[in-house]
Coordinates of C-alpha atoms and ligand atoms in Angstrom, one line a residue:
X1 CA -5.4 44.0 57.7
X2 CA -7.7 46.5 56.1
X3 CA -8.1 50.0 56.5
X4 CA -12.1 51.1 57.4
X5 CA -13.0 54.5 57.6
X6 CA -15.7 56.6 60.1
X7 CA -18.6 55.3 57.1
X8 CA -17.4 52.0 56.7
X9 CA -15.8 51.7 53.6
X10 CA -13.0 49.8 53.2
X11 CA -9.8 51.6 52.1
X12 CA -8.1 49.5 49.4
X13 CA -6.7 51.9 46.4
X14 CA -3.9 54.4 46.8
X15 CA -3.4 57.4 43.3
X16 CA -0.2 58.4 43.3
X17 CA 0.8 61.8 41.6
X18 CA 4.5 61.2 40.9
X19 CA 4.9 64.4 39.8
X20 CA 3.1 67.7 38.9
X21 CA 5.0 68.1 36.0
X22 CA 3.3 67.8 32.3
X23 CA 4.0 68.1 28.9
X24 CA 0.7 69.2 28.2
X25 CA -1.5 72.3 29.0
X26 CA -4.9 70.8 28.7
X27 CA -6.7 73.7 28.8
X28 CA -9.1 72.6 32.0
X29 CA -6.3 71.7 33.7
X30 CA -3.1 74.2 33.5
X31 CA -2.8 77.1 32.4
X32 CA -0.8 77.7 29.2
X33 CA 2.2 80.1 31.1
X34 CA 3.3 80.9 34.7
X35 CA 3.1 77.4 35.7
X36 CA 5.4 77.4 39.2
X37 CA 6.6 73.3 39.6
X38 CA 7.1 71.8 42.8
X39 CA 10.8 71.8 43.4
X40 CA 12.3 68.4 42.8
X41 CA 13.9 68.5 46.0
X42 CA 10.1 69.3 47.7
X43 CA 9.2 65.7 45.4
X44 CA 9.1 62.1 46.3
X45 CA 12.0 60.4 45.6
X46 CA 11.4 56.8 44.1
X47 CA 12.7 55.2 47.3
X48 CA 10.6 57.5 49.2
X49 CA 7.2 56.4 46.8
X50 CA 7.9 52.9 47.0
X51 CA 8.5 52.9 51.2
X52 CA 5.3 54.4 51.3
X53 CA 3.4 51.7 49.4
X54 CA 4.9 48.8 51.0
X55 CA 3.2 50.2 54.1
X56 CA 0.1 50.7 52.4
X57 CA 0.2 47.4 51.2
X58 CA 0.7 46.0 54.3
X59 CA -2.6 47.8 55.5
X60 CA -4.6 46.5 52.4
X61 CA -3.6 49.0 50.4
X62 CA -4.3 46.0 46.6
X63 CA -4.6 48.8 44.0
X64 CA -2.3 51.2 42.8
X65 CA -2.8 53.6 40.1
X66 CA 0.7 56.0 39.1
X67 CA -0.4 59.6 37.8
X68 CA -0.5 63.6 37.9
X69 CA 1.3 65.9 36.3
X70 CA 2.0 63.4 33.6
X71 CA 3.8 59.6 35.3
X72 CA 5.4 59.1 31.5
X73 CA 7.5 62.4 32.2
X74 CA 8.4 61.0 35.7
X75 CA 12.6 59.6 35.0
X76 CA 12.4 56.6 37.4
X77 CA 8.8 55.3 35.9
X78 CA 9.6 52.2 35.3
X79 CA 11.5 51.6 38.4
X80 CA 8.3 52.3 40.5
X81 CA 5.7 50.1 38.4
X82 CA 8.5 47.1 38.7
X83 CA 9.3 47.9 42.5
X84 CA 5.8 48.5 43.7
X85 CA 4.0 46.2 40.9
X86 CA 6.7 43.1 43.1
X87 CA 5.6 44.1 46.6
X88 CA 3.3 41.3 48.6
X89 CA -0.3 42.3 48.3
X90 CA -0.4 44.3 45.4
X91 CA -2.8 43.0 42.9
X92 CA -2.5 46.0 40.3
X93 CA -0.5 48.7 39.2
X94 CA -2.2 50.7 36.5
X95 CA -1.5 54.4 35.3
X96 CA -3.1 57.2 33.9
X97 CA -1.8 58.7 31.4
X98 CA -2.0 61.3 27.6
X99 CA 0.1 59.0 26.0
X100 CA 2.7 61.0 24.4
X101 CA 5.3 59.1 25.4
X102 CA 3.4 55.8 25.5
X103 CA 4.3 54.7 22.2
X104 CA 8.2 54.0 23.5
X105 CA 7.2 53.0 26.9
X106 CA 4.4 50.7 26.7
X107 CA 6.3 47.5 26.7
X108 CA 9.0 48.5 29.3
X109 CA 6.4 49.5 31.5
X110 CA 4.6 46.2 31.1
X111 CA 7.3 44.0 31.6
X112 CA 8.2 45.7 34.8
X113 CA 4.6 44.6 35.7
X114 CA 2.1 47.4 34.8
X115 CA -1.2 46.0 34.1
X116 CA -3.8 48.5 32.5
X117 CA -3.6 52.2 31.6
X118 CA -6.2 54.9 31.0
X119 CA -5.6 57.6 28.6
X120 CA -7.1 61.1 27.9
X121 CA -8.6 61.3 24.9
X122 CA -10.9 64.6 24.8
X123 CA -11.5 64.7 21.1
X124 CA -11.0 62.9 17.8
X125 CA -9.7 66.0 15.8
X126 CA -6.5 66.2 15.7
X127 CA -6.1 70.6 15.6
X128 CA -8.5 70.0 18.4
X129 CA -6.4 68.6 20.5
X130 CA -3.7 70.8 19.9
X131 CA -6.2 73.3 21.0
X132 CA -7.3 71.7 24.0
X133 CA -4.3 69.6 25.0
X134 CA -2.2 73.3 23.7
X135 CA 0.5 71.6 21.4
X136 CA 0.1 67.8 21.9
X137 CA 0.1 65.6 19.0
X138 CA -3.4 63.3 17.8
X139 CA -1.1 60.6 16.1
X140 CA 1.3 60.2 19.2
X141 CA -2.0 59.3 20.9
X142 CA -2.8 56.7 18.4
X143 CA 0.6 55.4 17.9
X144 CA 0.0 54.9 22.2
X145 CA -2.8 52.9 22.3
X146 CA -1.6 50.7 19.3
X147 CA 1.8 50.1 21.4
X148 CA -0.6 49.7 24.9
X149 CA -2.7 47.0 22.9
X150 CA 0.5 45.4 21.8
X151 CA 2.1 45.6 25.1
X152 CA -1.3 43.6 27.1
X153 CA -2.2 46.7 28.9
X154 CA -5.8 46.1 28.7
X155 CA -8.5 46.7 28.5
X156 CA -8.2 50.0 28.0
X157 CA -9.6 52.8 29.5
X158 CA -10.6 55.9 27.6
X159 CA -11.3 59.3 29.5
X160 CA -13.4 61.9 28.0
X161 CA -13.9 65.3 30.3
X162 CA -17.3 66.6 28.4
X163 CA -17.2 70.4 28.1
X164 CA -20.5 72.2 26.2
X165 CA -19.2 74.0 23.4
X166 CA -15.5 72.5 22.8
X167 CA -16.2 68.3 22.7
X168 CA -19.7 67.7 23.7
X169 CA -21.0 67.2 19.8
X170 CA -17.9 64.7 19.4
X171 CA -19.9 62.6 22.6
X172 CA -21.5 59.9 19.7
X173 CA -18.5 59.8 18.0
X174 CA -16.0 58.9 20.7
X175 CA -19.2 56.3 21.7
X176 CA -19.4 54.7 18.3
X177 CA -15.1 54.0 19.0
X178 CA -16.5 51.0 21.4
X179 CA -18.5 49.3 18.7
X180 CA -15.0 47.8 17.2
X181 CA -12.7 48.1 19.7
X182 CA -13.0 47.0 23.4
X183 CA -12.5 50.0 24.8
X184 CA -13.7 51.4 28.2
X185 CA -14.8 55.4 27.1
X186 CA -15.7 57.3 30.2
X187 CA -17.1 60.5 29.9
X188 CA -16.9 62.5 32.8
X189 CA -18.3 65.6 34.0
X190 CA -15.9 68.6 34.4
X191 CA -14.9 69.6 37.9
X192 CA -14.4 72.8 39.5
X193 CA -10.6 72.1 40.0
X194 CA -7.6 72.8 38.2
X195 CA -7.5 75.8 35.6
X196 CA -11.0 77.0 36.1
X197 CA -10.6 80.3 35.1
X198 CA -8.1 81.6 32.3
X199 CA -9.1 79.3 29.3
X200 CA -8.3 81.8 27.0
X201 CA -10.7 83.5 24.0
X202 CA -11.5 80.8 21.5
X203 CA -13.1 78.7 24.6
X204 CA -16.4 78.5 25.9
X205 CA -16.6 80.7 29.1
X206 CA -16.9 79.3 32.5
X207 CA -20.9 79.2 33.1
X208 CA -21.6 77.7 29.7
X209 CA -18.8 75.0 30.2
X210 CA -20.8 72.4 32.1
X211 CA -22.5 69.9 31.1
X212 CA -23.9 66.8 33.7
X213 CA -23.9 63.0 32.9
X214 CA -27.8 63.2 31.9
X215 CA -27.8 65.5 29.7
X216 CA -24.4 63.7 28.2
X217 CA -26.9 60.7 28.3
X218 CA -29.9 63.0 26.0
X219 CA -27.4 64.2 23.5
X220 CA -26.3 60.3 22.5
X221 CA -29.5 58.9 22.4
X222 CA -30.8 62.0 20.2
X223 CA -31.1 61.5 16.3
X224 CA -27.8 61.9 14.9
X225 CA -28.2 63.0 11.2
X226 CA -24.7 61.3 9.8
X227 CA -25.9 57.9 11.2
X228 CA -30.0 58.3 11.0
X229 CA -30.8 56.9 14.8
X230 CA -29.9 57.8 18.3
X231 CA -27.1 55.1 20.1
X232 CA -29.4 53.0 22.3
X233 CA -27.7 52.1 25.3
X234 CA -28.0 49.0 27.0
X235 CA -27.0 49.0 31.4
X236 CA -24.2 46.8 31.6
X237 CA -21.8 45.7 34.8
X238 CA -18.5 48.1 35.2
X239 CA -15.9 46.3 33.0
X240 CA -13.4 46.2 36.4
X241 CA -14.2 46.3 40.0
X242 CA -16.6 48.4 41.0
X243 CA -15.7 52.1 40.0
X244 CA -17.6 54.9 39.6
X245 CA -18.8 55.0 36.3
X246 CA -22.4 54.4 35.7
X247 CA -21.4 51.7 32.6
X248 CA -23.5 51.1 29.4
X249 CA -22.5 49.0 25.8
X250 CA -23.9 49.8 22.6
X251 CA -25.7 46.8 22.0
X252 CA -23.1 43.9 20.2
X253 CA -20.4 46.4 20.7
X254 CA -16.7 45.2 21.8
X255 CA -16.7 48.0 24.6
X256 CA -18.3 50.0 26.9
X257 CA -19.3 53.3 28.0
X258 CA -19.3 54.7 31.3
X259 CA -20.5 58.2 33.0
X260 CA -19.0 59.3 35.5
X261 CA -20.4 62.0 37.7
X262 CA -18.3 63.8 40.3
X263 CA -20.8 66.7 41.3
X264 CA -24.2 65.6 39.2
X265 CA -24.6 62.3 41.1
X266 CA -21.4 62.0 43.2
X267 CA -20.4 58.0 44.2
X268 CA -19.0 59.0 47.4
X269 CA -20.3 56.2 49.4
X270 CA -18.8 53.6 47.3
X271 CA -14.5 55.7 47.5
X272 CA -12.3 53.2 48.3
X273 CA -9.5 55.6 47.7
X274 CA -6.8 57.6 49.3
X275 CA -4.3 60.1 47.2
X276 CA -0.7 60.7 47.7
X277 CA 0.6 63.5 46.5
X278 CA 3.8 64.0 44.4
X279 CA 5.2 65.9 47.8
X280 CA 4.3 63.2 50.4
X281 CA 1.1 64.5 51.3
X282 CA -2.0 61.5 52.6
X283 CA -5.4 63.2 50.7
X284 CA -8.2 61.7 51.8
X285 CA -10.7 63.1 49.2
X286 CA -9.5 64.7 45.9
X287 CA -12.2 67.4 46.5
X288 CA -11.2 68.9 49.9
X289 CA -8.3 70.1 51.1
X290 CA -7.3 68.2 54.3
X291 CA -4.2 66.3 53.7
X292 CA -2.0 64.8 56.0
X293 CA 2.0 64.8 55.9
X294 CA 4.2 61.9 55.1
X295 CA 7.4 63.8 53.7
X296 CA 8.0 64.8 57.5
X297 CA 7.9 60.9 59.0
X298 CA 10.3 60.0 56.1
X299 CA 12.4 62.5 57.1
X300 CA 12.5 61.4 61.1
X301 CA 11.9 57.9 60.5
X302 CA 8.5 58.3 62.1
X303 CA 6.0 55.0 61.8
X304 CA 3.5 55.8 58.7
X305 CA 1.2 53.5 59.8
X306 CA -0.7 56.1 62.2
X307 CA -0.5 58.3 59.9
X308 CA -2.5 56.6 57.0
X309 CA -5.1 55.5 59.4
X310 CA -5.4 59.2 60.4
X311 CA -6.3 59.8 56.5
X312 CA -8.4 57.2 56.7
X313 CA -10.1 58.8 59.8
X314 CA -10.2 62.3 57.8
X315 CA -12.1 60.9 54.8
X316 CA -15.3 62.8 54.5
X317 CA -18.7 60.9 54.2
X318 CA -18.5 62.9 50.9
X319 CA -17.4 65.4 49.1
X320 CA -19.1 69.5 49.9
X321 CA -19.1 70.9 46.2
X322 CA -22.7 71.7 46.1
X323 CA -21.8 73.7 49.5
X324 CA -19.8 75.8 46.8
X325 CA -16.4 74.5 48.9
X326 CA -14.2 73.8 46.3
X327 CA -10.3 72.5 46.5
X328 CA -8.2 75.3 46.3
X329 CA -4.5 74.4 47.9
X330 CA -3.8 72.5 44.9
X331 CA -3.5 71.9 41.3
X332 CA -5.2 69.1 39.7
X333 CA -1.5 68.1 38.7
X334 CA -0.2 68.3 42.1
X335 CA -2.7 65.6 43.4
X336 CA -3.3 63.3 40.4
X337 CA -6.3 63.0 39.0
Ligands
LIG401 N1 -1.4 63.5 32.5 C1 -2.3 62.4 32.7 C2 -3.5 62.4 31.7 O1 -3.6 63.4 31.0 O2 -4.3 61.5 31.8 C3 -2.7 62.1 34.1 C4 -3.1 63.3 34.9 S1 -4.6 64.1 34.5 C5 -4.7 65.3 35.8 C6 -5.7 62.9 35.0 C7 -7.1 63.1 34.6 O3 -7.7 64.2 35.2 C8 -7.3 63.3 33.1 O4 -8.1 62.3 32.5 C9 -7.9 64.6 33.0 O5 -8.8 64.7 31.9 C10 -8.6 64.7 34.3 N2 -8.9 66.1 34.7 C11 -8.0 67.1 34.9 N3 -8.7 68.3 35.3 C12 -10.0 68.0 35.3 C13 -11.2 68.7 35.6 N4 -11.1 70.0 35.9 N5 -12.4 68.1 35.6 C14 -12.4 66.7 35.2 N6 -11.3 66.0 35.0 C15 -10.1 66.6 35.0

């Protein structure tokens, strides 16, 4: 069985926040104080998550990806990736992550059956990203990816959220990291979701923030003084399935480099995606705010099925950001980016 929606698309990848909590602040994501957590009891329970994907796998449900908040900071991680990662028709179990805690969990987390993670990398310099990431550690990052490689999580994904004025002059930099290493970098246009507001004084202010995928494009192929060229970038497949980044390889280079574009050039026609949230809520489209309520059927024993086609029914034909209608019932962390 698969899932279709109203436009077609076949439903076949379920992102699972599996919890809101995070031991970073990144700054375009949380703010640095006041954060109110979910209650643990308003959470997902591990039984609950896993009861929930074997439904969704039997609906064709072959992808899953663990997230949030931050999945390394989630205490029964490992039980999920090896429960769902063992359940018929799941192909992959991947997770996005910031890697502190990757270093001592890479290997457990593959052999319970994880397959690939992504990690946030939003600069190369290391006070930086204590800046940005407000007290997280370059060298834990590192010491991630060194232990991921080790582990066979690969390839690996890289995710770069481009902000004018903070990382946007470190964009041929984090590029040339592809030449030598088979890496996936994705830069990716900042949203208007999350911590939009209180970044605090030594950050650019909101208007100035943006910056799209084209002008990402520009700044890479402009003459870059420490090298004496531009990067030339050749078109290239995506490196896995058929995502949404727009995917490019420095010519001979190990890796690739992809752009994505949530509100520049959005890819809604190809989402083949569904959210859970880390309190049992169905999302249809990370960018609105319809949801619809698992918790509830667990509670009464209620068939799920129904109620994942009735996401599937509420997905939007796309997502209504340049009608200035922006998410606002939840945190970034709450719904797992
Ligand atoms: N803690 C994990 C991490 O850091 O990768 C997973 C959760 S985090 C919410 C997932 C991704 O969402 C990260 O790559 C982060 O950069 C991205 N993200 C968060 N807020 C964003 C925003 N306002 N615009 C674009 N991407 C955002």
């Amino acid at each position: 069985m698969t899932l279709t929606d109203r436009f077609g698309r076949p439903i076949t990848y379920l992102r699972i926040s599996v919890t809101d909590r995070c031991n970073l602040r990144c700054v375009y994501c949380l703010p640095e104080k006041g954060i109110q957590w979910q209650e643990r009891e308003k959470q997902l329970s591990a039984e609950e998550i896993t009861r929930i994907t074997e439904i969704a796998a039997q609906l064709g449900i072959k992808r899953i990806r663990l997230t949030g908040g931050e999945p390394l900071v989630y205490p029964h991680i490992i039980e999920i990736v090896e429960r769902i990662a063992s359940q018929p028709g799941i192909e992959e179990v991947s997770l996005t992550t910031n890697a502190m805690l990757l270093e001592k969990l890479a290997r457990p987390l593959a052999e319970a059956g994880l397959k690939r993670v992504n990690i946030s990398l939003d600069t190369l310099n290391a006070d930086k990203f204590k800046r940005i990431t407000r007290g997280g550690d370059i060298d834990r990052l590192w010491r991630g990816i060194v232990a991921a490689e080790k582990a066979g999580l690969a390839p690996l994904k890289l995710n770069t959220v481009v902000v004018n004025g903070l990382n946007a002059d470190e964009l041929p930099a984090l590029a040339r990291l592809t030449i030598e290493n088979p890496w996936h970098m994705r830069f990716i246009e900042l949203m208007p979701v999350g911590n939009a507001q209180d970044w605090g004084a030594d950050f650019p202010s909101l208007p100035a923030r943006y910056i799209s995928v084209q002008d990402m494009q520009a700044r890479l192929s402009t003459f870059d003084p420490s090298t004496g060229s531009g990067l030339r970038l050749e078109p290239v497949p995506p490196p896995i399935g058929n995502g949404p980044a727009r995917t490019f390889r420095i010519p001979g280079a190990l890796g690739t480099i992809g752009f994505i574009s949530p509100l520049g050039e959005h890819f809604c026609q190809q989402c083949n995606r569904l959210r859970l949230t880390a309190d049992g809520h169905l999302r249809p489209c990370l960018l609105l705010d319809s949801e619809v309520n698992l918790r509830g059927a667990l509670y009464t024993g209620k068939a799920l099925l129904p109620l994942f086609q009735k996401a599937v029914d509420a997905k939007p034909e796309g997502h209504e950001l340049f009608l200035q209608h922006y998410p606002e019932s939840r945190r970034m962390a709450q719904i797992g980016g």
